[in-house]
mmCIF file of C-alpha atoms in Angstrom:
data_model
loop_
_atom_site.group_PDB
_atom_site.id
_atom_site.type_symbol
_atom_site.label_atom_id
_atom_site.label_comp_id
_atom_site.label_asym_id
_atom_site.label_seq_id
_atom_site.Cartn_x
_atom_site.Cartn_y
_atom_site.Cartn_z
ATOM 1 C CA VAL F 192 2.211 32.703 2.052
ATOM 2 C CA ALA F 193 0.496 29.662 3.593
ATOM 3 C CA ARG F 194 0.855 30.606 7.276
ATOM 4 C CA PRO F 195 -2.221 32.900 7.523
ATOM 5 C CA PHE F 196 -4.342 30.205 5.871
ATOM 6 C CA MET F 197 -2.962 27.578 8.233
ATOM 7 C CA ILE F 198 -3.731 29.731 11.262
ATOM 8 C CA GLU F 199 -7.251 30.400 9.968
ATOM 9 C CA LEU F 200 -7.833 26.657 9.569
ATOM 10 C CA ARG F 201 -6.339 25.916 12.993
ATOM 11 C CA ASP F 202 -8.486 28.578 14.652
ATOM 12 C CA ALA F 203 -11.657 27.349 12.919
ATOM 13 C CA THR F 204 -11.110 23.688 13.832
ATOM 14 C CA LEU F 205 -8.864 23.925 16.917
ATOM 15 C CA ASP F 206 -6.949 21.005 15.362
ATOM 16 C CA THR F 207 -3.353 20.609 14.188
ATOM 17 C CA VAL F 208 -2.776 21.871 10.643
ATOM 18 C CA HIS F 209 -0.123 20.523 8.288
ATOM 19 C CA LEU F 210 1.202 21.830 5.003
ATOM 20 C CA ALA F 211 2.808 19.012 3.056
ATOM 21 C CA VAL F 212 4.551 18.332 -0.238
ATOM 22 C CA LEU F 213 4.873 15.049 -2.076
ATOM 23 C CA GLU F 214 8.315 13.477 -2.307
ATOM 24 C CA GLY F 215 8.321 10.055 -3.900
ATOM 25 C CA GLY F 216 5.758 8.004 -2.039
ATOM 26 C CA GLU F 217 5.818 10.194 1.040
ATOM 27 C CA ALA F 218 4.043 13.285 2.283
ATOM 28 C CA VAL F 219 6.593 15.586 3.902
ATOM 29 C CA TYR F 220 5.388 18.178 6.414
ATOM 30 C CA ILE F 221 6.952 21.525 5.515
ATOM 31 C CA ALA F 222 4.944 23.626 7.984
ATOM 32 C CA LYS F 223 2.737 22.972 10.990
ATOM 33 C CA GLU F 224 0.417 24.879 13.301
ATOM 34 C CA ASP F 225 -0.236 23.113 16.588
ATOM 35 C CA GLY F 226 -3.856 22.630 17.525
ATOM 36 C CA LEU F 227 -5.399 24.420 20.477
ATOM 37 C CA HIS F 228 -6.544 21.325 22.393
ATOM 38 C CA PRO F 229 -4.348 20.017 25.223
ATOM 39 C CA VAL F 230 -4.168 16.545 23.619
ATOM 40 C CA GLN F 231 -2.653 16.553 20.117
ATOM 41 C CA VAL F 232 -1.444 14.188 17.435
ATOM 42 C CA THR F 233 2.352 14.132 17.633
ATOM 43 C CA SER F 234 4.099 15.381 14.482
ATOM 44 C CA HIS F 235 6.869 17.747 13.437
ATOM 45 C CA VAL F 236 8.073 19.739 10.455
ATOM 46 C CA GLY F 237 10.198 17.450 8.313
ATOM 47 C CA ALA F 238 8.233 14.336 9.251
ATOM 48 C CA ARG F 239 7.606 11.872 6.429
ATOM 49 C CA CYS F 240 4.441 9.830 6.188
ATOM 50 C CA PRO F 241 3.325 7.200 3.675
ATOM 51 C CA ALA F 242 1.383 9.330 1.179
ATOM 52 C CA HIS F 243 -1.141 6.629 0.305
ATOM 53 C CA CYS F 244 -2.624 6.571 3.798
ATOM 54 C CA VAL F 245 -2.527 10.121 5.188
ATOM 55 C CA ALA F 246 -4.949 12.838 4.113
ATOM 56 C CA THR F 247 -2.332 15.313 2.839
ATOM 57 C CA GLY F 248 -0.589 12.621 0.814
ATOM 58 C CA LYS F 249 -3.804 11.273 -0.678
ATOM 59 C CA ALA F 250 -4.928 14.802 -1.586
ATOM 60 C CA MET F 251 -1.771 15.288 -3.659
ATOM 61 C CA LEU F 252 -1.723 11.772 -5.120
ATOM 62 C CA ALA F 253 -5.285 12.154 -6.416
ATOM 63 C CA TYR F 254 -4.042 14.931 -8.722
ATOM 64 C CA ALA F 255 -0.561 13.561 -9.454
ATOM 65 C CA GLU F 256 0.635 12.590 -12.899
ATOM 66 C CA ALA F 257 -0.146 9.022 -13.953
ATOM 67 C CA ALA F 258 3.548 8.075 -13.837
ATOM 68 C CA VAL F 259 3.717 8.972 -10.136
ATOM 69 C CA LEU F 260 0.789 6.680 -9.334
ATOM 70 C CA GLU F 261 2.196 3.902 -11.529
ATOM 71 C CA ARG F 262 5.519 3.979 -9.629
ATOM 72 C CA LEU F 263 3.709 3.999 -6.296
ATOM 73 C CA LEU F 264 1.504 1.051 -7.223
ATOM 74 C CA ALA F 265 4.445 -0.869 -8.741
ATOM 75 C CA ALA F 266 6.345 -0.507 -5.454
ATOM 76 C CA GLY F 267 3.340 -1.840 -3.545
ATOM 77 C CA LEU F 268 1.165 -0.143 -0.970
ATOM 78 C CA THR F 269 1.894 -1.168 2.600
ATOM 79 C CA ARG F 270 -1.139 -1.973 4.746
ATOM 80 C CA TYR F 271 -0.700 -0.227 8.102
ATOM 81 C CA THR F 272 -4.217 -0.793 9.451
ATOM 82 C CA PRO F 273 -7.291 -2.679 8.220
ATOM 83 C CA LEU F 274 -8.473 0.647 6.737
ATOM 84 C CA THR F 275 -5.416 1.276 4.534
ATOM 85 C CA HIS F 276 -6.208 1.372 0.803
ATOM 86 C CA SER F 277 -3.433 -1.081 -0.111
ATOM 87 C CA GLU F 278 -4.978 -2.953 -3.043
ATOM 88 C CA PRO F 279 -4.499 -1.200 -6.420
ATOM 89 C CA ASP F 280 -8.193 -1.228 -7.410
ATOM 90 C CA ASP F 281 -9.285 -0.005 -3.981
ATOM 91 C CA PHE F 282 -6.626 2.710 -4.055
ATOM 92 C CA GLN F 283 -7.690 3.881 -7.539
ATOM 93 C CA GLN F 284 -11.310 4.087 -6.349
ATOM 94 C CA GLU F 285 -10.159 6.172 -3.388
ATOM 95 C CA MET F 286 -8.338 8.556 -5.754
ATOM 96 C CA ALA F 287 -11.559 8.950 -7.793
ATOM 97 C CA ARG F 288 -13.559 9.699 -4.612
ATOM 98 C CA ILE F 289 -11.037 12.366 -3.615
ATOM 99 C CA GLN F 290 -11.275 14.029 -7.019
ATOM 100 C CA ALA F 291 -15.084 13.916 -6.889
ATOM 101 C CA ARG F 292 -15.303 15.602 -3.481
ATOM 102 C CA GLY F 293 -12.176 17.774 -3.671
ATOM 103 C CA CYS F 294 -10.650 16.591 -0.409
ATOM 104 C CA ALA F 295 -9.035 13.512 1.085
ATOM 105 C CA ILE F 296 -10.218 11.839 4.255
ATOM 106 C CA ASN F 297 -8.126 9.595 6.480
ATOM 107 C CA THR F 298 -10.158 7.672 9.047
ATOM 108 C CA GLY F 299 -7.295 5.718 10.578
ATOM 109 C CA GLU F 300 -5.431 4.363 7.546
ATOM 110 C CA TRP F 301 -1.930 4.870 8.937
ATOM 111 C CA ARG F 302 -2.646 5.091 12.656
ATOM 112 C CA THR F 303 -6.051 3.906 13.793
ATOM 113 C CA GLU F 304 -6.338 6.588 16.466
ATOM 114 C CA VAL F 305 -5.722 9.517 14.062
ATOM 115 C CA ARG F 306 -8.094 11.074 11.538
ATOM 116 C CA GLY F 307 -7.509 13.858 9.050
ATOM 117 C CA VAL F 308 -8.943 15.847 6.171
ATOM 118 C CA ALA F 309 -6.838 17.598 3.510
ATOM 119 C CA ALA F 310 -7.157 19.314 0.142
ATOM 120 C CA PRO F 311 -4.636 19.972 -2.617
ATOM 121 C CA ILE F 312 -3.083 23.343 -3.352
ATOM 122 C CA PHE F 313 -2.680 24.123 -7.056
ATOM 123 C CA ASP F 314 -0.131 26.428 -8.673
ATOM 124 C CA SER F 315 -0.638 28.591 -11.761
ATOM 125 C CA THR F 316 -0.028 25.616 -14.075
ATOM 126 C CA GLY F 317 -2.825 23.609 -12.448
ATOM 127 C CA ARG F 318 -0.410 21.217 -10.755
ATOM 128 C CA ALA F 319 -1.043 20.091 -7.171
ATOM 129 C CA VAL F 320 2.122 21.351 -5.480
ATOM 130 C CA ALA F 321 1.142 20.838 -1.848
ATOM 131 C CA ALA F 322 -1.742 19.986 0.445
ATOM 132 C CA ILE F 323 -3.171 21.593 3.548
ATOM 133 C CA GLY F 324 -5.017 19.569 6.127
ATOM 134 C CA VAL F 325 -6.192 19.122 9.677
ATOM 135 C CA CYS F 326 -5.562 16.105 11.857
ATOM 136 C CA SER F 327 -6.963 15.112 15.184
ATOM 137 C CA PRO F 328 -7.265 12.225 17.578
ATOM 138 C CA ALA F 329 -10.079 10.048 16.216
ATOM 139 C CA GLN F 330 -12.415 10.688 19.144
ATOM 140 C CA ARG F 331 -12.430 14.433 18.319
ATOM 141 C CA MET F 332 -13.134 13.877 14.605
ATOM 142 C CA PRO F 333 -16.190 11.622 14.449
ATOM 143 C CA ASP F 334 -17.917 10.814 11.166
ATOM 144 C CA SER F 335 -20.402 13.616 11.825
ATOM 145 C CA ARG F 336 -17.568 16.190 11.581
ATOM 146 C CA LEU F 337 -15.984 14.970 8.341
ATOM 147 C CA SER F 338 -18.253 16.779 5.845
ATOM 148 C CA ASP F 339 -17.878 20.162 7.539
ATOM 149 C CA ALA F 340 -14.114 19.702 7.820
ATOM 150 C CA CYS F 341 -13.952 18.755 4.144
ATOM 151 C CA VAL F 342 -15.842 21.884 3.072
ATOM 152 C CA LEU F 343 -13.667 24.149 5.226
ATOM 153 C CA VAL F 344 -10.342 22.601 4.188
ATOM 154 C CA THR F 345 -11.324 22.663 0.502
ATOM 155 C CA GLU F 346 -12.379 26.308 0.696
ATOM 156 C CA ILE F 347 -9.136 27.362 2.406
ATOM 157 C CA ALA F 348 -7.008 25.306 -0.012
ATOM 158 C CA GLY F 349 -8.834 26.996 -2.889
ATOM 159 C CA ARG F 350 -8.061 30.466 -1.555
ATOM 160 C CA LEU F 351 -4.427 29.502 -0.983
ATOM 161 C CA SER F 352 -4.262 28.160 -4.550
ATOM 162 C CA GLN F 353 -5.593 31.492 -5.823
ATOM 163 C CA GLN F 354 -2.915 33.302 -3.806
ATOM 164 C CA LEU F 355 -0.348 31.218 -5.738
ATOM 165 C CA GLY F 356 -1.980 32.094 -9.060
ATOM 166 C CA GLY F 357 -3.821 28.802 -9.319
ATOM 167 C CA ALA F 358 -7.480 27.956 -9.181
ATOM 168 C CA PRO F 359 -9.358 25.472 -7.035
ATOM 169 C CA ARG F 360 -10.629 22.402 -8.865
ATOM 170 C CA ILE F 361 -13.875 22.192 -6.915
ATOM 171 C CA THR F 362 -16.288 24.990 -6.113
ATOM 172 C CA ARG F 363 -19.141 23.148 -4.450
ATOM 173 C CA ASN F 364 -20.515 24.403 -1.162
ATOM 174 C CA GLU F 365 -21.314 20.933 0.105
ATOM 175 C CA VAL F 366 -19.261 17.782 0.064
ATOM 176 C CA ASP F 367 -20.945 14.414 0.295
ATOM 177 C CA VAL F 368 -19.037 12.075 2.568
ATOM 178 C CA SER F 369 -20.611 8.719 1.873
ATOM 179 C CA ARG F 370 -20.488 5.616 4.021
ATOM 180 C CA GLU F 371 -17.876 4.132 1.617
ATOM 181 C CA ASP F 372 -15.545 7.030 2.446
ATOM 182 C CA ARG F 373 -15.727 6.195 6.145
ATOM 183 C CA ARG F 374 -14.964 2.461 5.818
#
């Protein structure tokens, strides 16, 4: 079901597209479409990433049940780069920003040279069951590209959610990516 949406997103951005699910504190890539640029971020289906610092993981965590976030925070959030949201208050603020804009942005929180944008996919019960996102080497995803990527990813995630019987949680045409989001 997701493949046509992933290809559409890949073709629109030319970047690598991931479909991920949340498993414990990790985002697990269950499908991938390679980008069309000769230089790509290395990843593979089955790869596991710390959910608190990749766009797909953050997109799902922002809509996860409170118990999931409590377990994650109790275990501690590893700081991978100076941009990682590893302090509980900072992380909670990041979750609120994601809910407000409808998409998650990673500007080098796990690997400084990688950036990504992702949005949650909701099922018919309103639960975020997956996330779809694009990732790119940082030099190809400057701050000026983040808002447009956020709008596109959110729109495609919303249509994929509808395909699954769910509904998108955000219907805005514009997403404000503030300076705080780009720390």
